[in-house]
Short mmCIF file of C-alpha atoms in Angstrom, two decimals:
data_model
loop_
_atom_site.label_atom_id
_atom_site.label_comp_id
_atom_site.label_asym_id
_atom_site.label_seq_id
_atom_site.Cartn_x
_atom_site.Cartn_y
_atom_site.Cartn_z
CA UNK A 104 39.38 3.82 257.73
CA UNK A 105 37.96 6.35 255.69
CA UNK A 106 37.08 5.01 252.86
CA UNK A 107 34.86 3.12 254.53
CA UNK A 108 33.16 5.67 256.71
CA UNK A 109 32.26 6.69 253.05
CA UNK A 110 31.43 2.97 251.57
CA UNK A 111 29.39 3.50 254.53
CA UNK A 112 27.55 6.83 254.56
CA UNK A 113 26.87 6.62 250.47
CA UNK A 114 25.20 3.59 251.56
CA UNK A 115 23.03 4.33 254.03
CA UNK A 116 22.10 7.92 251.17
CA UNK A 117 21.06 5.39 248.69
CA UNK A 118 19.01 2.88 250.83
CA UNK A 119 17.18 6.64 251.96
CA UNK A 120 16.87 7.59 248.70
CA UNK A 121 15.88 5.00 246.61
CA UNK A 122 12.13 4.65 247.99
CA UNK A 123 11.80 8.69 247.36
CA UNK A 124 12.95 8.63 244.04
CA UNK A 125 10.34 5.30 243.48
CA UNK A 126 7.23 7.82 245.19
CA UNK A 127 8.83 10.88 243.28
CA UNK A 128 8.29 8.61 239.73
CA UNK A 129 4.34 7.59 240.94
CA UNK A 130 3.71 10.56 241.56
CA UNK A 131 4.48 11.63 238.09
CA UNK A 132 3.23 8.52 236.06
CA UNK A 133 0.03 9.22 238.90
CA UNK A 134 -0.53 12.88 237.28
CA UNK A 135 0.03 12.08 233.93
CA UNK A 136 -1.92 9.55 233.91
CA UNK A 137 -4.41 12.21 234.52
CA UNK A 138 -3.16 14.33 232.46
CA UNK A 139 -4.05 11.30 229.27
CA UNK A 140 -7.39 10.25 230.76
CA UNK A 141 -10.19 13.21 228.39
CA UNK A 142 -11.82 15.99 230.18
CA UNK A 143 -15.43 16.92 230.54
CA UNK A 144 -17.84 19.47 228.51
CA UNK A 145 -20.40 20.60 229.28
CA UNK A 146 -21.56 23.45 227.38
CA UNK A 147 -24.69 25.45 228.14
CA UNK A 148 -25.68 27.35 225.93
CA UNK A 149 -28.12 30.47 227.57
CA UNK A 150 -30.84 32.09 225.75
CA UNK A 151 -30.69 35.77 226.84
CA UNK A 152 -32.70 39.20 225.57
CA UNK A 153 -28.98 41.30 226.68
CA UNK A 154 -29.27 40.28 230.68
CA UNK A 155 -33.22 38.70 230.71
CA UNK A 156 -33.51 35.29 230.20
CA UNK A 157 -35.90 34.35 226.61
CA UNK A 158 -39.30 33.62 228.13
CA UNK A 159 -41.32 31.12 225.71
CA UNK A 160 -45.45 32.47 224.61
CA UNK A 161 -44.68 35.58 226.74
CA UNK A 162 -44.12 38.91 225.30
CA UNK A 163 -40.24 40.07 225.03
CA UNK A 164 -38.23 43.43 225.38
CA UNK A 165 -36.30 41.83 221.98
CA UNK A 166 -34.89 45.81 220.53
CA UNK A 167 -37.25 47.80 221.53
CA UNK A 168 -40.21 46.03 220.48
CA UNK A 169 -42.41 43.75 221.68
CA UNK A 170 -41.62 40.46 220.57
CA UNK A 171 -43.39 36.97 221.03
CA UNK A 172 -41.16 33.70 219.88
CA UNK A 173 -43.51 30.29 219.16
CA UNK A 174 -39.53 28.90 217.80
CA UNK A 175 -36.91 28.83 218.83
CA UNK A 176 -34.61 25.66 217.98
CA UNK A 177 -31.03 25.49 216.45
CA UNK A 178 -27.89 22.69 215.88
CA UNK A 179 -25.00 22.94 216.35
CA UNK A 180 -22.18 20.63 215.29
CA UNK A 181 -18.29 20.17 214.91
CA UNK A 182 -18.23 21.18 218.50
CA UNK A 183 -14.73 21.93 219.44
CA UNK A 184 -12.21 23.15 222.21
CA UNK A 185 -10.35 26.88 221.36
CA UNK A 186 -6.72 26.78 222.49
CA UNK A 187 -5.07 30.12 223.00
CA UNK A 188 -2.19 30.18 220.63
CA UNK A 189 -5.47 28.97 218.08
CA UNK A 190 -5.01 25.13 217.99
CA UNK A 191 -8.28 23.47 218.35
CA UNK A 192 -9.24 19.76 219.79
CA UNK A 193 -12.34 18.17 218.59
CA UNK A 194 -15.14 17.47 221.42
CA UNK A 195 -16.29 13.54 220.90
CA UNK A 196 -20.25 14.91 222.16
CA UNK A 197 -22.32 11.97 224.30
CA UNK A 198 -24.89 10.24 222.77
CA UNK A 199 -28.17 10.33 224.40
CA UNK A 200 -30.13 9.11 222.43
CA UNK A 201 -32.86 11.91 221.94
CA UNK A 202 -30.34 15.25 222.41
CA UNK A 203 -27.28 14.66 220.81
CA UNK A 204 -25.34 11.81 218.93
CA UNK A 205 -22.12 11.27 219.00
CA UNK A 206 -21.65 14.87 215.80
CA UNK A 207 -24.61 17.41 216.35
CA UNK A 208 -26.86 18.37 218.83
CA UNK A 209 -29.65 19.83 218.46
CA UNK A 210 -30.42 23.40 221.29
CA UNK A 211 -34.61 23.29 222.23
CA UNK A 212 -35.66 26.91 223.83
CA UNK A 213 -39.89 26.37 223.31
CA UNK A 214 -42.64 23.91 224.37
CA UNK A 215 -44.31 23.38 221.65
CA UNK A 216 -48.48 24.71 221.73
CA UNK A 217 -48.63 27.92 220.13
CA UNK A 218 -51.96 29.01 218.61
CA UNK A 219 -51.24 30.43 215.32
CA UNK A 220 -52.76 31.95 212.29
CA UNK A 221 -54.85 30.50 210.98
CA UNK A 222 -55.94 28.54 214.20
CA UNK A 223 -53.93 25.24 214.95
CA UNK A 224 -50.76 25.14 217.31
CA UNK A 225 -46.87 25.28 216.67
CA UNK A 226 -45.74 21.08 217.15
CA UNK A 227 -43.06 21.38 219.25
CA UNK A 228 -42.22 19.30 222.66
CA UNK A 229 -42.84 20.63 225.60
CA UNK A 230 -39.46 19.40 227.36
CA UNK A 231 -36.49 22.25 226.41
CA UNK A 232 -32.03 22.27 226.08
CA UNK A 233 -29.17 23.99 226.76
CA UNK A 234 -26.79 22.16 226.97
CA UNK A 235 -24.16 20.71 224.66
CA UNK A 236 -22.23 17.37 226.67
CA UNK A 237 -19.22 15.55 225.60
CA UNK A 238 -15.69 15.04 225.96
CA UNK A 239 -12.11 16.60 224.70
CA UNK A 240 -8.88 15.81 225.43
CA UNK A 241 -6.82 17.13 228.71
CA UNK A 242 -5.28 20.56 228.97
CA UNK A 243 -6.20 24.49 228.98
CA UNK A 244 -8.68 26.29 226.48
CA UNK A 245 -10.06 29.85 226.47
CA UNK A 246 -12.42 29.37 224.28
CA UNK A 247 -15.20 27.41 221.90
CA UNK A 248 -15.66 27.01 218.03
CA UNK A 249 -18.52 25.16 216.44
CA UNK A 250 -20.77 24.87 213.32
CA UNK A 251 -24.19 25.92 213.75
CA UNK A 252 -25.92 23.56 211.59
CA UNK A 253 -26.26 20.06 210.71
CA UNK A 254 -22.95 18.21 208.54
CA UNK A 255 -22.83 18.55 205.49
CA UNK A 256 -22.95 14.79 205.38
CA UNK A 257 -26.12 13.89 207.57
CA UNK A 258 -27.55 17.69 206.29
CA UNK A 259 -30.08 14.72 204.06
CA UNK A 260 -31.11 12.26 205.64
CA UNK A 261 -34.44 10.81 205.87
CA UNK A 262 -35.97 12.48 209.19
CA UNK A 263 -38.96 9.92 209.21
CA UNK A 264 -36.38 7.03 209.63
CA UNK A 265 -33.51 8.37 211.35
CA UNK A 266 -32.66 8.75 215.16
CA UNK A 267 -32.52 11.78 217.50
CA UNK A 268 -31.39 14.41 217.16
CA UNK A 269 -32.10 14.35 212.86
CA UNK A 270 -35.68 12.83 213.06
CA UNK A 271 -37.57 16.65 214.69
CA UNK A 272 -40.37 17.03 211.82
CA UNK A 273 -40.38 20.33 212.07
CA UNK A 274 -36.41 20.65 211.40
CA UNK A 275 -36.17 19.37 208.33
CA UNK A 276 -37.33 20.74 204.95
CA UNK A 277 -37.18 17.86 202.50
CA UNK A 278 -34.77 15.49 201.20
CA UNK A 279 -33.97 18.61 198.11
CA UNK A 280 -32.75 20.82 201.06
CA UNK A 281 -31.62 19.53 204.02
CA UNK A 282 -32.49 20.27 207.55
CA UNK A 283 -33.41 23.79 209.35
CA UNK A 284 -30.65 24.20 211.80
CA UNK A 285 -31.68 27.49 212.99
CA UNK A 286 -35.82 28.05 214.18
CA UNK A 287 -36.11 31.99 215.41
CA UNK A 288 -39.88 32.57 214.92
CA UNK A 289 -41.98 35.44 216.63
CA UNK A 290 -44.51 37.90 215.91
CA UNK A 291 -44.71 41.66 217.61
CA UNK A 292 -46.99 42.96 219.53
CA UNK A 293 -48.98 40.26 220.16
CA UNK A 294 -51.02 40.35 216.59
CA UNK A 295 -50.93 37.14 214.30
CA UNK A 296 -47.96 37.47 211.92
CA UNK A 297 -45.74 35.89 213.22
CA UNK A 298 -41.26 36.38 210.80
CA UNK A 299 -40.55 33.41 210.41
CA UNK A 300 -36.78 32.83 210.58
CA UNK A 301 -35.27 29.75 208.85
CA UNK A 302 -32.06 29.28 208.33
CA UNK A 303 -30.51 25.90 206.31
CA UNK A 304 -28.42 25.13 202.83
CA UNK A 305 -29.78 26.14 199.56
CA UNK A 306 -29.77 25.25 195.64
CA UNK A 307 -29.44 21.62 196.66
CA UNK A 308 -30.01 20.11 193.51
CA UNK A 309 -31.77 16.78 193.80
CA UNK A 310 -33.40 13.71 191.60
CA UNK A 311 -36.78 12.75 192.17
CA UNK A 312 -36.85 10.91 195.20
CA UNK A 313 -32.79 10.83 195.04
CA UNK A 314 -31.16 13.42 197.56
CA UNK A 315 -27.80 15.35 196.78
CA UNK A 316 -24.89 14.39 198.36
CA UNK A 317 -22.63 15.60 200.47
CA UNK A 318 -21.68 19.06 200.04
CA UNK A 319 -23.54 18.76 196.76
CA UNK A 320 -26.02 22.24 198.65
CA UNK A 321 -25.01 25.54 196.07
CA UNK A 322 -25.04 28.00 199.07
CA UNK A 323 -24.04 26.16 202.63
CA UNK A 324 -24.96 28.42 205.36
CA UNK A 325 -23.70 26.20 207.61
CA UNK A 326 -21.32 29.58 209.42
CA UNK A 327 -18.92 28.08 212.13
CA UNK A 328 -19.04 30.91 215.30
CA UNK A 329 -15.74 31.16 217.40
CA UNK A 330 -16.64 32.14 221.04
CA UNK A 331 -14.11 33.52 222.91
CA UNK A 332 -11.52 34.76 225.81
CA UNK A 333 -9.25 36.29 227.93
CA UNK A 334 -8.70 33.89 230.27
CA UNK A 335 -9.28 29.74 230.44
CA UNK A 336 -12.10 28.89 230.51
CA UNK A 337 -13.37 25.38 232.32
CA UNK A 338 -14.75 23.04 229.50
CA UNK A 339 -16.85 21.21 231.82
CA UNK A 340 -19.33 24.01 233.82
CA UNK A 341 -18.44 27.31 230.31
CA UNK A 342 -21.63 28.90 229.82
CA UNK A 343 -22.67 31.00 226.11
CA UNK A 344 -24.90 33.62 226.70
CA UNK A 345 -26.71 33.77 223.02
CA UNK A 346 -28.29 36.91 223.16
CA UNK A 347 -31.92 37.83 220.64
CA UNK A 348 -30.72 41.82 221.75
CA UNK A 349 -27.79 41.50 218.84
CA UNK A 350 -28.97 39.02 216.15
CA UNK A 351 -32.40 41.10 215.89
CA UNK A 352 -30.72 44.60 215.92
CA UNK A 353 -30.75 46.14 212.67
CA UNK A 354 -34.21 43.92 212.72
CA UNK A 355 -37.59 46.04 211.35
CA UNK A 356 -41.62 44.10 211.44
CA UNK A 357 -42.95 43.48 208.24
CA UNK A 358 -46.14 43.65 207.97
CA UNK A 359 -47.90 40.03 207.33
CA UNK A 360 -46.42 36.51 207.87
CA UNK A 361 -42.47 36.12 206.22
CA UNK A 362 -40.16 33.61 205.79
CA UNK A 363 -37.24 35.00 206.11
CA UNK A 364 -34.41 32.29 204.45
CA UNK A 365 -30.66 34.12 203.04
CA UNK A 366 -31.95 33.87 199.11
CA UNK A 367 -35.21 34.53 198.84
CA UNK A 368 -37.17 37.57 201.30
CA UNK A 369 -36.28 40.68 201.98
CA UNK A 370 -34.38 43.52 203.57
CA UNK A 371 -36.01 43.12 205.84
CA UNK A 372 -34.72 39.71 207.28
CA UNK A 373 -31.12 40.89 205.79
CA UNK A 374 -30.04 41.64 210.50
CA UNK A 375 -30.99 38.11 210.89
CA UNK A 376 -28.57 37.29 208.16
CA UNK A 377 -25.82 38.91 208.98
CA UNK A 378 -25.45 39.17 212.71
CA UNK A 379 -24.48 35.73 212.39
CA UNK A 380 -22.11 36.40 210.17
CA UNK A 381 -23.45 35.65 206.34
CA UNK A 382 -23.43 38.92 205.81
CA UNK A 383 -24.09 40.59 202.36
CA UNK A 384 -26.29 37.31 201.71
CA UNK A 385 -30.00 39.18 200.68
CA UNK A 386 -30.12 42.50 199.33
CA UNK A 387 -32.84 44.31 199.25
CA UNK A 388 -34.88 43.11 196.47
CA UNK A 389 -34.45 39.40 197.83
CA UNK A 390 -32.18 38.75 194.69
CA UNK A 391 -28.65 36.78 196.84
CA UNK A 392 -25.79 39.09 196.45
CA UNK A 393 -23.98 36.42 196.05
CA UNK A 394 -24.62 32.70 194.78
CA UNK A 395 -21.57 30.23 194.69
CA UNK A 396 -19.75 28.64 198.01
CA UNK A 397 -17.11 31.18 200.20
CA UNK A 398 -16.53 32.05 203.88
CA UNK A 399 -19.33 34.04 204.22
CA UNK A 400 -21.43 30.37 203.39
CA UNK A 401 -19.40 28.63 205.89
CA UNK A 402 -16.77 27.17 204.48
CA UNK A 403 -14.19 29.46 207.22
CA UNK A 404 -14.07 30.92 210.39
CA UNK A 405 -16.54 34.06 209.82
CA UNK A 406 -16.21 36.95 212.10
CA UNK A 407 -18.49 39.23 213.99
CA UNK A 408 -19.72 42.67 215.10
CA UNK A 409 -22.20 42.04 216.70
CA UNK A 410 -21.16 39.22 219.27
CA UNK A 411 -24.23 37.15 219.55
CA UNK A 412 -22.69 34.12 220.84
CA UNK A 413 -20.11 35.89 223.86
CA UNK A 414 -19.00 33.63 227.00
#
């Protein structure tokens, strides 16, 4: 009699438990499916001077100086999300035919049409872009990593015959030099003399109309930037502040219109270069302190004391 009761009880228990086990399995499979789905990435790069939003073609107080900007654009590439243990996950950019391809994005804060010294206007676009959009594996992330510039294998395309965002002639020097990774152009006290900060690879050998091959520029000048947080971030809505106060810290406005590039400028150019991690690249005489590619030229992660880029 007891054996019969036991058998009946066990049968009833199995009938009761089987559906619950199936439900649990379905829930587990559903959770795994969600984890395998790509995570949306929508990063906003907010250009600021301290806590104040950037204003184009209007006087802004930056570092105690009244500066007016006629250009503010830069490329980002090799975008990754950072985990707390230091590992990374690649972000696949969403090609939109305007601001992004699948590998590089253009951040654009100018609206064009600024009168320049000697007459004429700068060339730009009325549209602006401050976002990098894509997808990455689902996970918990505490930071973002990206290169400030165009990848070496794309740097020597012909801007006249390629697709967005690498078809912007204003962001292109020539085949031999490649693209301007960064353009910051500004003047002090409503003067007509501008400082033109143009960052890109230099010492790029070429032969006639043939562009350099990938990575042949002696000085890459493509810093890798890490922006980290002490807590988890939401890659779908994270905001990275780009602080002009930090970027121009120590800058002294020169007399006349000057172009600032790491290998061909005087001491006034130093802060604009060093504050984004290319330390020691410019001497007071304008002669490069280093001529070989090294960590300061963007081949390894660079540390920043000024935190130009921060959450």
